[in-house]
Short mmCIF file of C-alpha atoms in Angstrom, two decimals:
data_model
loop_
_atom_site.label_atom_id
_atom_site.label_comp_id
_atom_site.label_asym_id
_atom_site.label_seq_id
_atom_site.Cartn_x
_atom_site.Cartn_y
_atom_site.Cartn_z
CA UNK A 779 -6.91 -0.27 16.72
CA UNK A 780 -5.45 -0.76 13.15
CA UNK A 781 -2.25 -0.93 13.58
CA UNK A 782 -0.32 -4.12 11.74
CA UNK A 783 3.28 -4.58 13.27
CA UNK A 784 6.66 -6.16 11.44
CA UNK A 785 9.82 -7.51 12.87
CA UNK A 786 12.51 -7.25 12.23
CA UNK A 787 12.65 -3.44 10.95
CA UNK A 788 15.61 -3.90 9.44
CA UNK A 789 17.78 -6.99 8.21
CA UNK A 790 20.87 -7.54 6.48
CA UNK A 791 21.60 -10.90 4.71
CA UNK A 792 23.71 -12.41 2.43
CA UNK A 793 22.99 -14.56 -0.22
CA UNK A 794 23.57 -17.55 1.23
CA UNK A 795 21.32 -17.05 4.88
CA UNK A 796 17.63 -17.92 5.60
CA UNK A 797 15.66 -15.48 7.53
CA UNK A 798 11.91 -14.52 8.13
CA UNK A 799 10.24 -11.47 8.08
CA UNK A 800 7.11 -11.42 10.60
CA UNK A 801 3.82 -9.86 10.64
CA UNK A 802 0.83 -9.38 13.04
CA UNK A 803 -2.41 -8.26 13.09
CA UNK A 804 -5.14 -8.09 15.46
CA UNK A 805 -7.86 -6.51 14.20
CA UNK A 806 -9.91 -10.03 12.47
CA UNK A 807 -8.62 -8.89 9.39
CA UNK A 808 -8.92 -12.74 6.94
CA UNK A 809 -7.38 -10.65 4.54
CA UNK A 810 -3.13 -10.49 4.49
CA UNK A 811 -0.93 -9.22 1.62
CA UNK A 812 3.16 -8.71 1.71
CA UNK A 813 4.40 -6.37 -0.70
CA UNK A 814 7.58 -5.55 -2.35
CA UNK A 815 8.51 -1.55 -2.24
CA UNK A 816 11.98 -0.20 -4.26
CA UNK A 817 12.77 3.34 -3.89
CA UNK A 818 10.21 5.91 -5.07
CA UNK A 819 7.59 3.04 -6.52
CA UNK A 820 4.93 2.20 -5.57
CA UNK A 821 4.18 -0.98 -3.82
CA UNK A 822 4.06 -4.06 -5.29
CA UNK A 823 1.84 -6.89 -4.69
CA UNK A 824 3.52 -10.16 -3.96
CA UNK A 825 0.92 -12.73 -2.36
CA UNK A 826 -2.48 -12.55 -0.88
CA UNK A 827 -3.86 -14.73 1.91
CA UNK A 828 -7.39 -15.33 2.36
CA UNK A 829 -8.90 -16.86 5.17
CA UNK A 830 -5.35 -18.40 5.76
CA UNK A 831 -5.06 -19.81 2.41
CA UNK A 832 -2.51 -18.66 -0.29
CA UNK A 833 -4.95 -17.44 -3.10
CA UNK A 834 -2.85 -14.93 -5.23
CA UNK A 835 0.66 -15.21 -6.01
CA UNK A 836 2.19 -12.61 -8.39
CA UNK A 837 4.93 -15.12 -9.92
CA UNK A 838 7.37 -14.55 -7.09
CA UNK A 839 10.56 -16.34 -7.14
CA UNK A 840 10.91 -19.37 -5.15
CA UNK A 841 12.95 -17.97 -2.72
CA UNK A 842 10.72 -15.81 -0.98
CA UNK A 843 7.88 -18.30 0.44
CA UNK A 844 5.23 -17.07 2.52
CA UNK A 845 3.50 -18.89 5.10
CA UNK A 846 0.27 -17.53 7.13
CA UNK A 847 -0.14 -20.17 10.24
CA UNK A 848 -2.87 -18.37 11.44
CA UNK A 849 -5.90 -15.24 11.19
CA UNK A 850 -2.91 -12.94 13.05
CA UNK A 851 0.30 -14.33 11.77
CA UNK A 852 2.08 -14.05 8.34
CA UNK A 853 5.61 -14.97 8.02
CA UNK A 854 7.70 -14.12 4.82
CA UNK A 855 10.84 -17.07 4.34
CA UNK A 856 13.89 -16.12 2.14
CA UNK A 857 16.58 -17.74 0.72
CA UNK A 858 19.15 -17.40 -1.40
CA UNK A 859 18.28 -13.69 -2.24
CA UNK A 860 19.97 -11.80 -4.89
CA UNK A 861 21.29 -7.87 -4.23
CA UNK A 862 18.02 -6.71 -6.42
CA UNK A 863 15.74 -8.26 -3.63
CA UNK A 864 16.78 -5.30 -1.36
CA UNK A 865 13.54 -3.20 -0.74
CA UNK A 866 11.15 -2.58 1.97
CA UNK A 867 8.50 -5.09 2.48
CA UNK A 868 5.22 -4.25 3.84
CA UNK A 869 2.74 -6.50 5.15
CA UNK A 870 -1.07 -5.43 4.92
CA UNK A 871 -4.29 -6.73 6.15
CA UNK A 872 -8.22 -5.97 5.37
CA UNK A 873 -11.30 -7.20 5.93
CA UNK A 874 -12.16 -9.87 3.08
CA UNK A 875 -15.14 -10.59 0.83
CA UNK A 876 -16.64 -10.07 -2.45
CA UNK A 877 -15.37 -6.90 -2.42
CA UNK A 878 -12.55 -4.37 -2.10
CA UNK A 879 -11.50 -2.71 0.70
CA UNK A 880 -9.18 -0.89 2.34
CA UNK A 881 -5.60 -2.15 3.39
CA UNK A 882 -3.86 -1.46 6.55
CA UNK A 883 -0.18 -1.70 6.24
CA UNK A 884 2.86 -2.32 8.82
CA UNK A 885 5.39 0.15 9.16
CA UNK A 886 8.26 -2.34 6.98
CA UNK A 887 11.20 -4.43 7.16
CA UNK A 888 14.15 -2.58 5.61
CA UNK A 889 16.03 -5.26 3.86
CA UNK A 890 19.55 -4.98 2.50
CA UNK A 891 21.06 -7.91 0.76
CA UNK A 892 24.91 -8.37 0.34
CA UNK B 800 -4.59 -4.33 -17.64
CA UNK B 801 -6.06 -1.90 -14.50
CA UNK B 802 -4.21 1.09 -15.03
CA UNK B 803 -3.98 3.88 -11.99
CA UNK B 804 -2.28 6.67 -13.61
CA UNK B 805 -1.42 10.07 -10.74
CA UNK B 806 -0.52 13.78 -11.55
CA UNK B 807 1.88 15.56 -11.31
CA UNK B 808 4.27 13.49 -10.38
CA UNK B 809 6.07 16.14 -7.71
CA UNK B 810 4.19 19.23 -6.45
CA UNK B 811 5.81 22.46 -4.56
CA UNK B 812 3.46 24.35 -2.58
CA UNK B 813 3.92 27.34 -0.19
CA UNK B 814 2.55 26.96 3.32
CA UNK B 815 -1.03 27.43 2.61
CA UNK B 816 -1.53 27.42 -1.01
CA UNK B 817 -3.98 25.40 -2.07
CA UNK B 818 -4.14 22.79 -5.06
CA UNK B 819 -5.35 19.44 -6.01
CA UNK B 820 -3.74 16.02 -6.92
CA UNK B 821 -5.44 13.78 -9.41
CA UNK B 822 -5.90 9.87 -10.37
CA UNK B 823 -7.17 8.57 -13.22
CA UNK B 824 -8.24 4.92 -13.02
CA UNK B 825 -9.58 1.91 -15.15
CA UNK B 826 -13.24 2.13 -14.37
CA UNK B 827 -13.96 -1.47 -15.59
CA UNK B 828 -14.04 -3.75 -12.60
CA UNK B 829 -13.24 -0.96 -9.69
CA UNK B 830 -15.04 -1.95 -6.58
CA UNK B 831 -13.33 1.01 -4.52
CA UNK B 832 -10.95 3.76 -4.77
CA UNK B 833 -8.28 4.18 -2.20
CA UNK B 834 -5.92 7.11 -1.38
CA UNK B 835 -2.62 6.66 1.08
CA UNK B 836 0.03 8.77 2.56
CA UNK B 837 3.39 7.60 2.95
CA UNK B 838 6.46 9.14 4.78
CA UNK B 839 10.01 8.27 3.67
CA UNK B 840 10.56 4.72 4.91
CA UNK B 841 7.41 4.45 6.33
CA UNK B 842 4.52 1.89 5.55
CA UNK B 843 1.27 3.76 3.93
CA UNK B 844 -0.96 5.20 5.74
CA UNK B 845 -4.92 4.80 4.81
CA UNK B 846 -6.50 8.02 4.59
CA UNK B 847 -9.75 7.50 2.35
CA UNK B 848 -12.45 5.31 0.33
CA UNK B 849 -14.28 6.02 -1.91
CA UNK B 850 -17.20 4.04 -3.79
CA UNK B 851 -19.44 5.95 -6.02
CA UNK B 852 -18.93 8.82 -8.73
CA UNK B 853 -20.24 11.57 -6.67
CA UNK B 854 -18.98 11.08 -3.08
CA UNK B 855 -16.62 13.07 -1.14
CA UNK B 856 -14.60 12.62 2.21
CA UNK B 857 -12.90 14.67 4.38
CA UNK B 858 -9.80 14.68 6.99
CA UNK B 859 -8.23 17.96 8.36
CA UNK B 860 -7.10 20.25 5.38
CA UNK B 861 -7.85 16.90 2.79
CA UNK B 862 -10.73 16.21 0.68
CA UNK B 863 -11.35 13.53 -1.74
CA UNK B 864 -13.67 13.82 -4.83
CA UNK B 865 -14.84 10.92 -7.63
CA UNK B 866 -15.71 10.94 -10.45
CA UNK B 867 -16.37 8.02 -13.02
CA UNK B 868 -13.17 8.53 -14.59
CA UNK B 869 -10.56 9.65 -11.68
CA UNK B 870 -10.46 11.22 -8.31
CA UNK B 871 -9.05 14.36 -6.41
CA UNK B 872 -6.86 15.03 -3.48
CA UNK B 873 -7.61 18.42 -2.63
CA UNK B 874 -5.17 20.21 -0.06
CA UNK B 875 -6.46 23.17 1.81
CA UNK B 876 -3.87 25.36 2.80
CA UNK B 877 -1.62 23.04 3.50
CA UNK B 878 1.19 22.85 6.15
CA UNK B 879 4.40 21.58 6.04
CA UNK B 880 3.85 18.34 7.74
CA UNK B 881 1.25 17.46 5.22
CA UNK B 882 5.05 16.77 2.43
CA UNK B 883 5.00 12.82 1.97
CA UNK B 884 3.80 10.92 -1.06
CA UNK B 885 0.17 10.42 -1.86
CA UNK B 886 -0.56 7.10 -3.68
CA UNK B 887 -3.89 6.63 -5.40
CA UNK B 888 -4.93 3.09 -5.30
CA UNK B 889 -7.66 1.31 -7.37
CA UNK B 890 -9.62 -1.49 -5.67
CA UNK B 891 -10.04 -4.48 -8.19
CA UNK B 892 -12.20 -7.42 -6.63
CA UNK B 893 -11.05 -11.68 -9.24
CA UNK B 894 -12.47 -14.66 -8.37
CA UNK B 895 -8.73 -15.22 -6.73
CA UNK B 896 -9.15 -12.48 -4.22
CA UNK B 897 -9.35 -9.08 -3.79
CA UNK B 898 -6.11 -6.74 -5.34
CA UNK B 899 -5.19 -3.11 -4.80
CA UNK B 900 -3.49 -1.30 -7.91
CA UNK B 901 -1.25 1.64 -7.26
CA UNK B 902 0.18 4.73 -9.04
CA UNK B 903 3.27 6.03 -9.00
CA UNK B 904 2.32 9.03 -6.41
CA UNK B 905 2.43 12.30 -6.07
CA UNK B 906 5.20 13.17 -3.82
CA UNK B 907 4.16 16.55 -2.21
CA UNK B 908 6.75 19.04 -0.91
CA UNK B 909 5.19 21.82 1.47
CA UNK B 910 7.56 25.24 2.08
CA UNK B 911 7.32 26.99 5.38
#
């Protein structure tokens, strides 16, 4: 099974909420990634977790803070977004080593801020 | 910088004409070369790796190629649930983890 699932699919917020986006994986994966996707980009890497530890973080605002509480589980906290935050973001998760390999990503949470 | 750089940038086929996308990639540092397909609003889907100059995979109507300067996407008569985008991905191993680089795609439109 490689499937990686997200929740919510879609959220609206305003600039003022807090809200998570959620991620799960069950495949032993010690590898987790969120990315940041605007219309007809590419992906964009945000932060990498490895082996539950925050170990690359592509000068993100503050108000996105990740969190990865355990092997399965990687949570994505905003706050205070701004209108140009709205994208989809896409959690991924590999196997992880001295290596590369490949990335199995979540179908998205659609977010829309207002 | 790693640089993954895709052509053409949009591609029209008819249903079963064949043709190839391409990705040219920094070679210094690559550990792996990746190639995705992704439906509108969708999350990527993995479709190949690929480690050494030389090797080839295959998936339906899809084949991937590398070389030590870029890889193929070749489409065998291709259908038209094979439109979507196709992102080449470059597979760059730092000391702070391991990072996948991405062009811009090839978003592939397939007439019936």
């Amino acid at each position: 099974d490689t499937e990686v699932t997200q929740t919510p699919k879609h959220l609206v917020m305003g600039m003022t909420n807090k809200k998570s986006l959620k991620c799960e994986q069950h495949m032993g994966h010690r590898a987790m990634y969120w990315y940041k996707q605007k219309a007809k980009k590419p992906p964009e890497l945000m932060f990498v977790y490895s082996y539950e530890k925050l170990s690359i973080n592509e000068s993100v605002p503050s108000r996105f803070s990740p969190e990865c509480p355990n092997s399965s589980l990687l949570n994505l906290h905003l706050h205070a977004l701004q209108p140009e935050d709205s994208a989809l973001y896409l959690c991924a998760s590999s196997r992880s080593g001295t290596g590369s390999y490949e990335q199995y990503f979540g179908p998205g949470t659609r977010l829309t801020v207002t | 910088e790693d640089q993954v750089t895709q052509s053409p940038e949009a591609l029209r086929l008819q249903e079963g004409e064949s043709s190839s996308l391409n990705c040219s990639y920094t070679v210094s540092g690559l550990r792996g070369l990746f190639w995705y397909r992704q439906d509108p609003g969708k999350g990527p889907e993995f479709l190949f790796t690929l480690y050494s100059a030389g090797e080839e995979k295959e998936k339906e109507r899809l084949k991937a190629t590398l070389t030590k300067k870029e890889s193929f996407l070749h489409i065998t008569a291709p259908k038209p649930e094979d439109s979507a985008t196709y992102l080449c991905a470059g597979g760059y191993y730092e000391t702070s983890g391991s990072r996948l680089t991405f062009g811009e795609g090839t978003q592939l439109t397939v007439n019936p």
